Short mmCIF file of C-alpha atoms in Angstrom, two decimals:
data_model
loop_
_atom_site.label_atom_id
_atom_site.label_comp_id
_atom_site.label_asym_id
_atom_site.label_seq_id
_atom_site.Cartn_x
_atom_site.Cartn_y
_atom_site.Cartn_z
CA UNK A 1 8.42 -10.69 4.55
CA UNK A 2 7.38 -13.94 6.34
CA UNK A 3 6.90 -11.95 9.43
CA UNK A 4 5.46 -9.17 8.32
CA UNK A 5 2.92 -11.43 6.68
CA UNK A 6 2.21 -13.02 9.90
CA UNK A 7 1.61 -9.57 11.94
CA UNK A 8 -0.98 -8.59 9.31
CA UNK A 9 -3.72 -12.04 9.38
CA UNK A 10 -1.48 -12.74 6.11
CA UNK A 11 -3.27 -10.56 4.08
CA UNK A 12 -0.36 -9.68 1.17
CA UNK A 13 0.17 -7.07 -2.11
CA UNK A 14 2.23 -8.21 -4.57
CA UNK A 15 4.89 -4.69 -5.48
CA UNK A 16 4.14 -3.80 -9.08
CA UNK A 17 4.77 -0.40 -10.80
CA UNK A 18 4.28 0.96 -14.11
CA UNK A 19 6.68 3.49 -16.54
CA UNK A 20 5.52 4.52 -20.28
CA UNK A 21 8.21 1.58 -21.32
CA UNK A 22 8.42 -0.74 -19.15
CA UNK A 23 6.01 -2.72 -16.47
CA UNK A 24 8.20 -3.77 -12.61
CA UNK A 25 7.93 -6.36 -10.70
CA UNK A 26 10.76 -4.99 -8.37
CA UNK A 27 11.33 -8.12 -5.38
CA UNK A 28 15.19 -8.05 -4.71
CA UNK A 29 14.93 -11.48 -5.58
CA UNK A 30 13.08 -15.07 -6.14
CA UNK A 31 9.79 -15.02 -3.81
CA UNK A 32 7.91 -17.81 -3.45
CA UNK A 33 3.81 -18.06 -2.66
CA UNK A 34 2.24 -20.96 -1.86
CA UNK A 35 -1.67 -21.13 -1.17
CA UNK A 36 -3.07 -23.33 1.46
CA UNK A 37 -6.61 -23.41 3.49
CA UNK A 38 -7.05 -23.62 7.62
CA UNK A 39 -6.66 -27.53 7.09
CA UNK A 40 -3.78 -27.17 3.91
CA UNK A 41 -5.34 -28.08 1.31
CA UNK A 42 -4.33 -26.22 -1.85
CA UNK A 43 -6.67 -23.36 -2.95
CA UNK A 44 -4.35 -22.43 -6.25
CA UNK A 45 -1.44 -22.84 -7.76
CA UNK A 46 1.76 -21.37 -6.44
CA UNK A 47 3.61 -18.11 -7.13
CA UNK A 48 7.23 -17.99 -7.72
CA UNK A 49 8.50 -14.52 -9.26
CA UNK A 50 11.92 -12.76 -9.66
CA UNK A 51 12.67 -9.14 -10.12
CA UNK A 52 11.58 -8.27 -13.55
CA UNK A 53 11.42 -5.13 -15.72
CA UNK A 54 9.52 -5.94 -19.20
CA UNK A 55 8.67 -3.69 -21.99
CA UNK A 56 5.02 -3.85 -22.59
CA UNK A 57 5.81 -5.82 -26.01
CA UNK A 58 7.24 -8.63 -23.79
CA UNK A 59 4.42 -8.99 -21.89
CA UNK A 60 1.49 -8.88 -24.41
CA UNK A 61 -0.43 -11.01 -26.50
CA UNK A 62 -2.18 -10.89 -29.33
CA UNK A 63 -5.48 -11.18 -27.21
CA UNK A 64 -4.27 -9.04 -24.60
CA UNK A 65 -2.16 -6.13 -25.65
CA UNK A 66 -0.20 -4.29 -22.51
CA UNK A 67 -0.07 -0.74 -22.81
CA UNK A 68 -0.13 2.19 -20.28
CA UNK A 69 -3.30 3.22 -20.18
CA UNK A 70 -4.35 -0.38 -19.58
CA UNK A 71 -1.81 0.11 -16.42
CA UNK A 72 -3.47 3.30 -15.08
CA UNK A 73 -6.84 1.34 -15.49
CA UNK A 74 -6.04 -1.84 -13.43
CA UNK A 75 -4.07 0.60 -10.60
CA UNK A 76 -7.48 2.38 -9.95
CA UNK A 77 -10.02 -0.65 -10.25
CA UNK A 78 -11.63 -0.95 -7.09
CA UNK A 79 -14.30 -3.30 -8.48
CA UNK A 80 -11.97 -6.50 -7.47
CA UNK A 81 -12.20 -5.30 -3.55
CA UNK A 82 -15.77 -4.00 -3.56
CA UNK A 83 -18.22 -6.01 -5.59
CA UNK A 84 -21.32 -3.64 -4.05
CA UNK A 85 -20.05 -1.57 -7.21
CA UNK A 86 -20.40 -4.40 -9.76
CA UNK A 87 -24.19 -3.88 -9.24
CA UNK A 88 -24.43 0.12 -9.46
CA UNK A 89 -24.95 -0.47 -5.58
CA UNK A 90 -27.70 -3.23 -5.80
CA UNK A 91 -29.52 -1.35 -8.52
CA UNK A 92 -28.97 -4.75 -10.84
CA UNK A 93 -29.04 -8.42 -10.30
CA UNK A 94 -25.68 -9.50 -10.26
CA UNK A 95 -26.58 -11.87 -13.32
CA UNK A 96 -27.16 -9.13 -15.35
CA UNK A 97 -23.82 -7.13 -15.71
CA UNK A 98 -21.11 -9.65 -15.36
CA UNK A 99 -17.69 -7.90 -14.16
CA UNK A 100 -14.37 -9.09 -15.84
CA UNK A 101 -11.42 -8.21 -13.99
CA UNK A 102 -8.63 -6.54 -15.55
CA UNK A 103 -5.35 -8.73 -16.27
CA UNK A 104 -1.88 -8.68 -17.19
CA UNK A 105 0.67 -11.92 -18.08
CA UNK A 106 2.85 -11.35 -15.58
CA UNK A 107 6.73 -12.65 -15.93
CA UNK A 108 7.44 -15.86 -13.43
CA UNK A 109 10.67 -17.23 -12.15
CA UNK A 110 10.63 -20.07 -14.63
CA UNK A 111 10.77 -17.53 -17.62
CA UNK A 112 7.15 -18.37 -18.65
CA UNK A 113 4.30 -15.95 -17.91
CA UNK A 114 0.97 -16.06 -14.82
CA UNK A 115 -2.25 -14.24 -15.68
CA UNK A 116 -2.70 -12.04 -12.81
CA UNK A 117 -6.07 -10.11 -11.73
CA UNK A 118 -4.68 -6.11 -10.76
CA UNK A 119 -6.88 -3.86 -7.97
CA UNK A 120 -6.64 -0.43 -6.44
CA UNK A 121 -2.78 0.60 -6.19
CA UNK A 122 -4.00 2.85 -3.20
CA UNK A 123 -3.93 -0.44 -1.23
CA UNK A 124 -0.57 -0.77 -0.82
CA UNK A 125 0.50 3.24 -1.70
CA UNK A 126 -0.82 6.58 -2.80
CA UNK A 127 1.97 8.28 -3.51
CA UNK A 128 4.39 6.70 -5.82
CA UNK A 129 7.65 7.06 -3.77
CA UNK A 130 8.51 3.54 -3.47
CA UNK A 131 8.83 3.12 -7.49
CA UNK A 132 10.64 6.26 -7.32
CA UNK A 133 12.97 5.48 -4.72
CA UNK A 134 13.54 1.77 -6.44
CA UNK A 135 14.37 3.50 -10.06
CA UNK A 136 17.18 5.75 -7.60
CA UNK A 137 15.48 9.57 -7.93
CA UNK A 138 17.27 11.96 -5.80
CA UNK A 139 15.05 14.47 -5.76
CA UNK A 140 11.07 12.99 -4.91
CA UNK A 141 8.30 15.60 -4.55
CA UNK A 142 5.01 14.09 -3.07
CA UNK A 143 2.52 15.95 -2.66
CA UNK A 144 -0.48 14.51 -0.54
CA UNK A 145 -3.77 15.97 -1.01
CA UNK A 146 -6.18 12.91 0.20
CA UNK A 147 -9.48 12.68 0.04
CA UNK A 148 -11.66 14.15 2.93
CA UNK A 149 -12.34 11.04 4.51
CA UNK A 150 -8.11 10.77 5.49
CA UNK A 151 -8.33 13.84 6.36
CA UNK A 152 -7.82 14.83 10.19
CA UNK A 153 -7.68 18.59 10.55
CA UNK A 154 -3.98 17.41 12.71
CA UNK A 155 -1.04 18.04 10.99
CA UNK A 156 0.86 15.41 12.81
CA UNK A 157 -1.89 12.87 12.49
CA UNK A 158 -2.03 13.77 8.34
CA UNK A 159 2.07 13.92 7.97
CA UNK A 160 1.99 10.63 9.69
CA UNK A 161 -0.78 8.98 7.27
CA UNK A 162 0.83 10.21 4.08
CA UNK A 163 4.32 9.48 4.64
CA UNK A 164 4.95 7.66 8.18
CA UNK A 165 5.07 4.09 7.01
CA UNK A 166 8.67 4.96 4.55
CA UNK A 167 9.59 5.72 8.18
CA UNK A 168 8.61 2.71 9.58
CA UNK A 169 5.83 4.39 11.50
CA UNK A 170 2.09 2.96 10.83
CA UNK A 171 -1.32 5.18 11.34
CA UNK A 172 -2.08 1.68 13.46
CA UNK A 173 0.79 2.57 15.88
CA UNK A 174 -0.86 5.60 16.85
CA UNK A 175 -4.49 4.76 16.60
CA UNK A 176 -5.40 7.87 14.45
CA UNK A 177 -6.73 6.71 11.83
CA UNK A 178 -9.75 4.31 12.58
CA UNK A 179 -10.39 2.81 9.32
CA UNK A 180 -9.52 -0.90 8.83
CA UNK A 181 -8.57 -0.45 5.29
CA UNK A 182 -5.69 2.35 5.94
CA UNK A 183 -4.16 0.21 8.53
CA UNK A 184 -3.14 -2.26 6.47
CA UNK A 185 -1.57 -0.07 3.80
CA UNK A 186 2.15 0.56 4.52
CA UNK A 187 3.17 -2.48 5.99
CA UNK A 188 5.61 -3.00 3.43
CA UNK A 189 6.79 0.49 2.99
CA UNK A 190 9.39 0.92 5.15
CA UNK A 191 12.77 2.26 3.44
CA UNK A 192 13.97 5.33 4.96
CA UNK A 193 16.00 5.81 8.39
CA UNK A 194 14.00 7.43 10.74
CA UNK A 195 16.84 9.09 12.82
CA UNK A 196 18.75 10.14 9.37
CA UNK A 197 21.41 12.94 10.03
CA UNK A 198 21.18 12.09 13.90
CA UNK A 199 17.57 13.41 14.21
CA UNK A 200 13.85 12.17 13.93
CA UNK A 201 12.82 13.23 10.60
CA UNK A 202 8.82 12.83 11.06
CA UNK A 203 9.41 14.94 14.02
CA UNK A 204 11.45 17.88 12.67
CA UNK A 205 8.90 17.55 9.45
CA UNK A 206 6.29 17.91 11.55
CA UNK A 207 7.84 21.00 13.55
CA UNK A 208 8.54 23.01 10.33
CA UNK A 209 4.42 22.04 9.22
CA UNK A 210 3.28 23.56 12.13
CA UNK A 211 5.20 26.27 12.09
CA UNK A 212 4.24 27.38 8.61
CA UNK A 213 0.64 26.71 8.90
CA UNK A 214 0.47 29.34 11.95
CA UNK A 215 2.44 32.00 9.90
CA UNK A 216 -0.55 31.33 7.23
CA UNK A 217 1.89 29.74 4.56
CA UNK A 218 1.64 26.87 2.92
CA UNK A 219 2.80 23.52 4.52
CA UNK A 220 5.86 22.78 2.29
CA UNK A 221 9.17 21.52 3.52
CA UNK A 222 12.27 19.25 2.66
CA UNK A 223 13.70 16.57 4.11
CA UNK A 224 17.46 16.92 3.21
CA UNK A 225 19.30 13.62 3.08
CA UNK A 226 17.83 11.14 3.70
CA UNK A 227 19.08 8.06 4.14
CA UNK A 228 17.60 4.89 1.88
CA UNK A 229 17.75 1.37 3.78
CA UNK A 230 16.86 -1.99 2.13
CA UNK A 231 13.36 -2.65 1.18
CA UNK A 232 13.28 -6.07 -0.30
CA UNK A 233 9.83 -5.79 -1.23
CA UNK A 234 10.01 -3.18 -3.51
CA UNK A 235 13.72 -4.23 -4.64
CA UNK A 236 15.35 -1.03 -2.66
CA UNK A 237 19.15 -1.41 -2.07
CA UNK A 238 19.94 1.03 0.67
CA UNK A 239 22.90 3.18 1.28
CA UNK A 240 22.39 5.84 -0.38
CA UNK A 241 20.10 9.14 0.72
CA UNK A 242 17.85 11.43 -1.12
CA UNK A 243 15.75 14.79 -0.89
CA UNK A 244 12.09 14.28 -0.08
CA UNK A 245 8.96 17.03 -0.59
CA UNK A 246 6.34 17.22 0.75
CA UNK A 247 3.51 19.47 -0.17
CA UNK A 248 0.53 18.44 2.29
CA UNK A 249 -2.82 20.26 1.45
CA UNK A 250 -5.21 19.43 4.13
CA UNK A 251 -6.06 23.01 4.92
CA UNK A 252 -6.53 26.48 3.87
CA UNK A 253 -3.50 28.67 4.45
CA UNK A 254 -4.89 32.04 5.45
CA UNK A 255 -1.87 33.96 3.54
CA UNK A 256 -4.07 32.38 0.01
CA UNK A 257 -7.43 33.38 1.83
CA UNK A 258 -6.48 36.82 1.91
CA UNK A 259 -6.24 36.94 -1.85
CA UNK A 260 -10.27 35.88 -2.54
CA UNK A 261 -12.38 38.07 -2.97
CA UNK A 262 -14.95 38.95 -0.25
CA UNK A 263 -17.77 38.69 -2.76
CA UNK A 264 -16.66 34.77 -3.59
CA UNK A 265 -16.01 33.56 -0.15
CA UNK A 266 -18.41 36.24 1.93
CA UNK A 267 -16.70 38.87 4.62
CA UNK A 268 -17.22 36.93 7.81
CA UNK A 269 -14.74 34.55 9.70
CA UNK A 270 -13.75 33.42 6.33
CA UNK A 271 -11.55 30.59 7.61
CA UNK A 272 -12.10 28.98 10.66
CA UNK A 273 -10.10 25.57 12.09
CA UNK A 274 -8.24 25.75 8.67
CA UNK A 275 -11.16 25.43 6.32
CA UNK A 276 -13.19 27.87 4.37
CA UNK A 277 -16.82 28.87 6.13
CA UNK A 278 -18.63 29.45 2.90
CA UNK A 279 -21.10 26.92 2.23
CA UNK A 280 -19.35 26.43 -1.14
CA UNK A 281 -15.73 25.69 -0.30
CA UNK A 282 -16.20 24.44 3.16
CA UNK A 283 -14.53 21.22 2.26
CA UNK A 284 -11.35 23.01 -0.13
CA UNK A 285 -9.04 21.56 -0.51
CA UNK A 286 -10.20 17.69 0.61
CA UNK A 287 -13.28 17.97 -1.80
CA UNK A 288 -16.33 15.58 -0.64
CA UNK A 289 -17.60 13.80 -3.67
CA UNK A 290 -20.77 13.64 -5.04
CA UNK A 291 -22.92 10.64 -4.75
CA UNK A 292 -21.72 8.07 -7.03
CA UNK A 293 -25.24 6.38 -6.98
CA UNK A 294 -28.08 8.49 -7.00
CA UNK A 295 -31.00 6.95 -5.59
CA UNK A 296 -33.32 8.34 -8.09
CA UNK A 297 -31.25 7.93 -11.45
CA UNK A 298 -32.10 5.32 -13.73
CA UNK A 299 -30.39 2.29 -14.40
CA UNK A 300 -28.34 3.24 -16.90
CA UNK A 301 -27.13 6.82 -16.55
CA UNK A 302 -25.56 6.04 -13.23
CA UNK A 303 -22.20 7.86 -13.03
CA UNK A 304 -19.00 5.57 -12.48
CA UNK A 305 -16.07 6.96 -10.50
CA UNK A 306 -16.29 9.78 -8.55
CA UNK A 307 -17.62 13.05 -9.49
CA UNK A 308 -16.11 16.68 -7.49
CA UNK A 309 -18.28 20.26 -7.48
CA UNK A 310 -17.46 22.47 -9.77
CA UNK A 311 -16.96 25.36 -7.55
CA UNK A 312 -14.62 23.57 -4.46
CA UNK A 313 -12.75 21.67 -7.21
CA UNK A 314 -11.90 24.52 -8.87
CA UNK A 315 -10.60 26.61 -5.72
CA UNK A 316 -8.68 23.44 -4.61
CA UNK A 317 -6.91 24.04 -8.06
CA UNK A 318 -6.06 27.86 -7.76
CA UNK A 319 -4.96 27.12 -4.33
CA UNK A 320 -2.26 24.21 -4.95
CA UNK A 321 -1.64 26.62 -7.66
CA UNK A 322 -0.99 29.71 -5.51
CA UNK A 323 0.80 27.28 -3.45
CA UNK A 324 3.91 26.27 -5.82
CA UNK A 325 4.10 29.74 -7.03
CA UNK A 326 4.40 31.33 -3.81
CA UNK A 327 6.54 29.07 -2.35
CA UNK A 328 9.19 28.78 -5.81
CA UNK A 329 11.74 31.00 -3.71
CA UNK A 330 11.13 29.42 -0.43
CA UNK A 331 9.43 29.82 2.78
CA UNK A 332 10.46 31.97 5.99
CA UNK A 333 8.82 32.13 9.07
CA UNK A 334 10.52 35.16 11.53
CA UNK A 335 13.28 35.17 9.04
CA UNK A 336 14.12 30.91 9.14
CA UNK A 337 13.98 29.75 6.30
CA UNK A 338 11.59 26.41 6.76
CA UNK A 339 11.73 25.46 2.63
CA UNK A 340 14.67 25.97 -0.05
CA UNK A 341 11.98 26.77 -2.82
CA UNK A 342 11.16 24.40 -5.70
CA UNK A 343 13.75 27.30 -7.87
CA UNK A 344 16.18 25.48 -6.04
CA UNK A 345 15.52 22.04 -6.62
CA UNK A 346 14.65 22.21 -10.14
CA UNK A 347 17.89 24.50 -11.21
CA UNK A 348 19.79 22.26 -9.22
CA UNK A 349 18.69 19.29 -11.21
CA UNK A 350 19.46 20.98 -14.48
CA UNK A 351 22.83 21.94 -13.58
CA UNK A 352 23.59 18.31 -12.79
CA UNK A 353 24.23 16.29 -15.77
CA UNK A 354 22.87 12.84 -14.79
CA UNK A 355 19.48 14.88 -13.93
CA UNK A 356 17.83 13.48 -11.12
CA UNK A 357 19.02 10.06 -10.40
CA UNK A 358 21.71 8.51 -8.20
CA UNK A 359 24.85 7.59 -8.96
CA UNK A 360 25.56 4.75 -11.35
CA UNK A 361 27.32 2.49 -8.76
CA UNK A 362 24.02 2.42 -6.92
CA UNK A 363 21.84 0.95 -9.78
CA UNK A 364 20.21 -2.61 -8.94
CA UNK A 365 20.38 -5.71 -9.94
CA UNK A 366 18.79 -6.65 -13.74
CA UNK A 367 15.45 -8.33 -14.06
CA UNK A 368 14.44 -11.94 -14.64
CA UNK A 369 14.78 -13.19 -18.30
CA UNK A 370 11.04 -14.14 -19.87
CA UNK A 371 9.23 -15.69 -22.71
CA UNK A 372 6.61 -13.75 -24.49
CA UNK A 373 2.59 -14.71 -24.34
CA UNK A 374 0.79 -16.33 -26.71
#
């Protein structure tokens, strides 16, 4: 971790993830933080966790109850890393609307409790497979639909952003993806073999993509065992392999563009470079926004979050739709079959008993012992 600190100006996430019981802090075991400036003098107090996995009683107060929906609020604030926002854009002295950050007592080494300030989760990963892969799923489906801004109109370039750093592959390594912000995230995400079953797996992924999108199908495929390597960071014990999805939507597949109706999408190239030519759904299914910040609302009725058309939004939905229906018995290109079908996975998983986790001899290691808040 040390290193990986050091390649990356030392700029750090601490791994946390969320179920309806239970909040994770899932290092494989005791880290500890210590917080110096250029000259070392001490800007805070240390940080000394352990693995931990605490019901959201344990970790309450009666000042500061821990529930779920709290969770889901503190994994999407993006005030903490933008403070532009705190002032609808400059619209309002920063005196007048004072931003509290959202907190959670988190468990400590020691057994007592740290009051921690959360951010965007999106920082470290969209996609949720690392808590998945620490909690031993066999079967993960991802499916990576980012916003339009990720987006690259490459289907090596977008496999490689959503799921390239569990391979150990960074959108920095290959310079595709200019923004500052995505080439930090990943850095600690590295937990599957890259050359599992003897073969590159972001290459052969990449192959199938390819070869779907030019039959006009959707871009669906499996990689079939997997094998999981050590992550301490996220408290991954390797040895084991999976089944990993992934449904990438950064285009239109022509096979669902067939289906609309000329009078909704006009009669005339109707897709083009993989996206819709109507004025309407030009940017299905990586929907742009609208403004957040209108320059001409008034203070007051400013909309928070970010707001999608109506009409694009909605075709974005029918499409992913269309997408896991056509594709529940598989995919075939010239008679290959390039994906199993979800039919598959799912009956699969109900004909095994222990449903979709890994065998019990695989489990980790319990969490840290704690003492509630006051």
């Amino acid at each position: 971790m040390q290193e990986v600190l050091k390649n990356n100006g030392f700029q750090s996430a601490l791994p946390g993830f969320g179920t309806p019981e239970k909040l994770h802090v899932p290092f494989s075991s005791e880290v500890k933080m210590e917080f110096e400036d250029e000259v070392g003098n001490r800007i805070t107090g240390p940080l000394n966790f352990k693995p931990t996995a605490a019901s959201h009683d344990e970790i309450s107060s009666e000042s500061n109850l821990f529930t779920l929906r709290k969770l889901l609020g503190m994994g999407t604030d993006t005030f903490t890393i933008d403070p532009s926002l705190r002032t609808f854009k400059g619209k309002l002295p920063i005196e007048q609307y004072k931003y509290e950050p959202l907190t959670a007592h988190i468990p400590t080494a020691d057994g007592d409790m740290r009051e921690m300030t959360f951010t965007d989760g999106g920082y470290v990963d969209g996609t949720g497979i690392p808590a998945l892969v620490n909690q031993k799923t066999k079967n993960i489906i991802s499916v990576w639909c980012p916003s339009p801004f990720f987006r690259t109109n490459n289907i090596a370039s977008d496999v490689m952003a959503g799921i390239g750093s569990f391979f150990g592959l960074l959108p920095r390594d290959t310079d595709q993806i200019p923004f500052n912000f995505a080439k930090l995230v990943g850095i600690h995400n590295h937990m599957f073999n890259l050359n599992s079953n003897g073969e590159n797996q972001m290459k052969k992924l990449i192959k199938t993509m390819e070869s779907l999108d030019a039959a006009g199908e959707p871009t669906i495929a499996t990689l079939k065992d997997v094998e999981v390597i050590d992550n301490p960071f996220w408290g991954i014990s390797g040895g084991w392999k999976l089944d990993l999805t992934l449904c990438l939507f950064t285009g239109v597949p022509t096979k669902f563009a067939d289906k609309i109706s000329e009078e909704i999408v006009g009669t005339d190239n109707v897709v083009v470079d993989r996206l819709f030519t109507n004025e309407n759904f030009k940017d299905v299914p990586n929907v742009v926004a609208l403004a957040t910040f209108p320059e001409d609302a008034p203070i007051g009725t400013d909309l928070i979050g970010q707001v999608l058309p109506p009409l694009p939004a909605r075709m974005t939905q029918i499409m992913l739709s269309w997408a896991i229906k056509h594709s529940w018995d598989g995919l075939e290109v010239d008679g290959e079959i390039m994906f199993g079908g979800f039919r598959a996975i799912f009956e699969e998983k109900g004909k095994n008993s222990r449903g979709n986790k890994a065998p019990k001899s695989q489990k980790g290691t319990k969490g840290a012992k704690i003492r509630k808040g006051k």
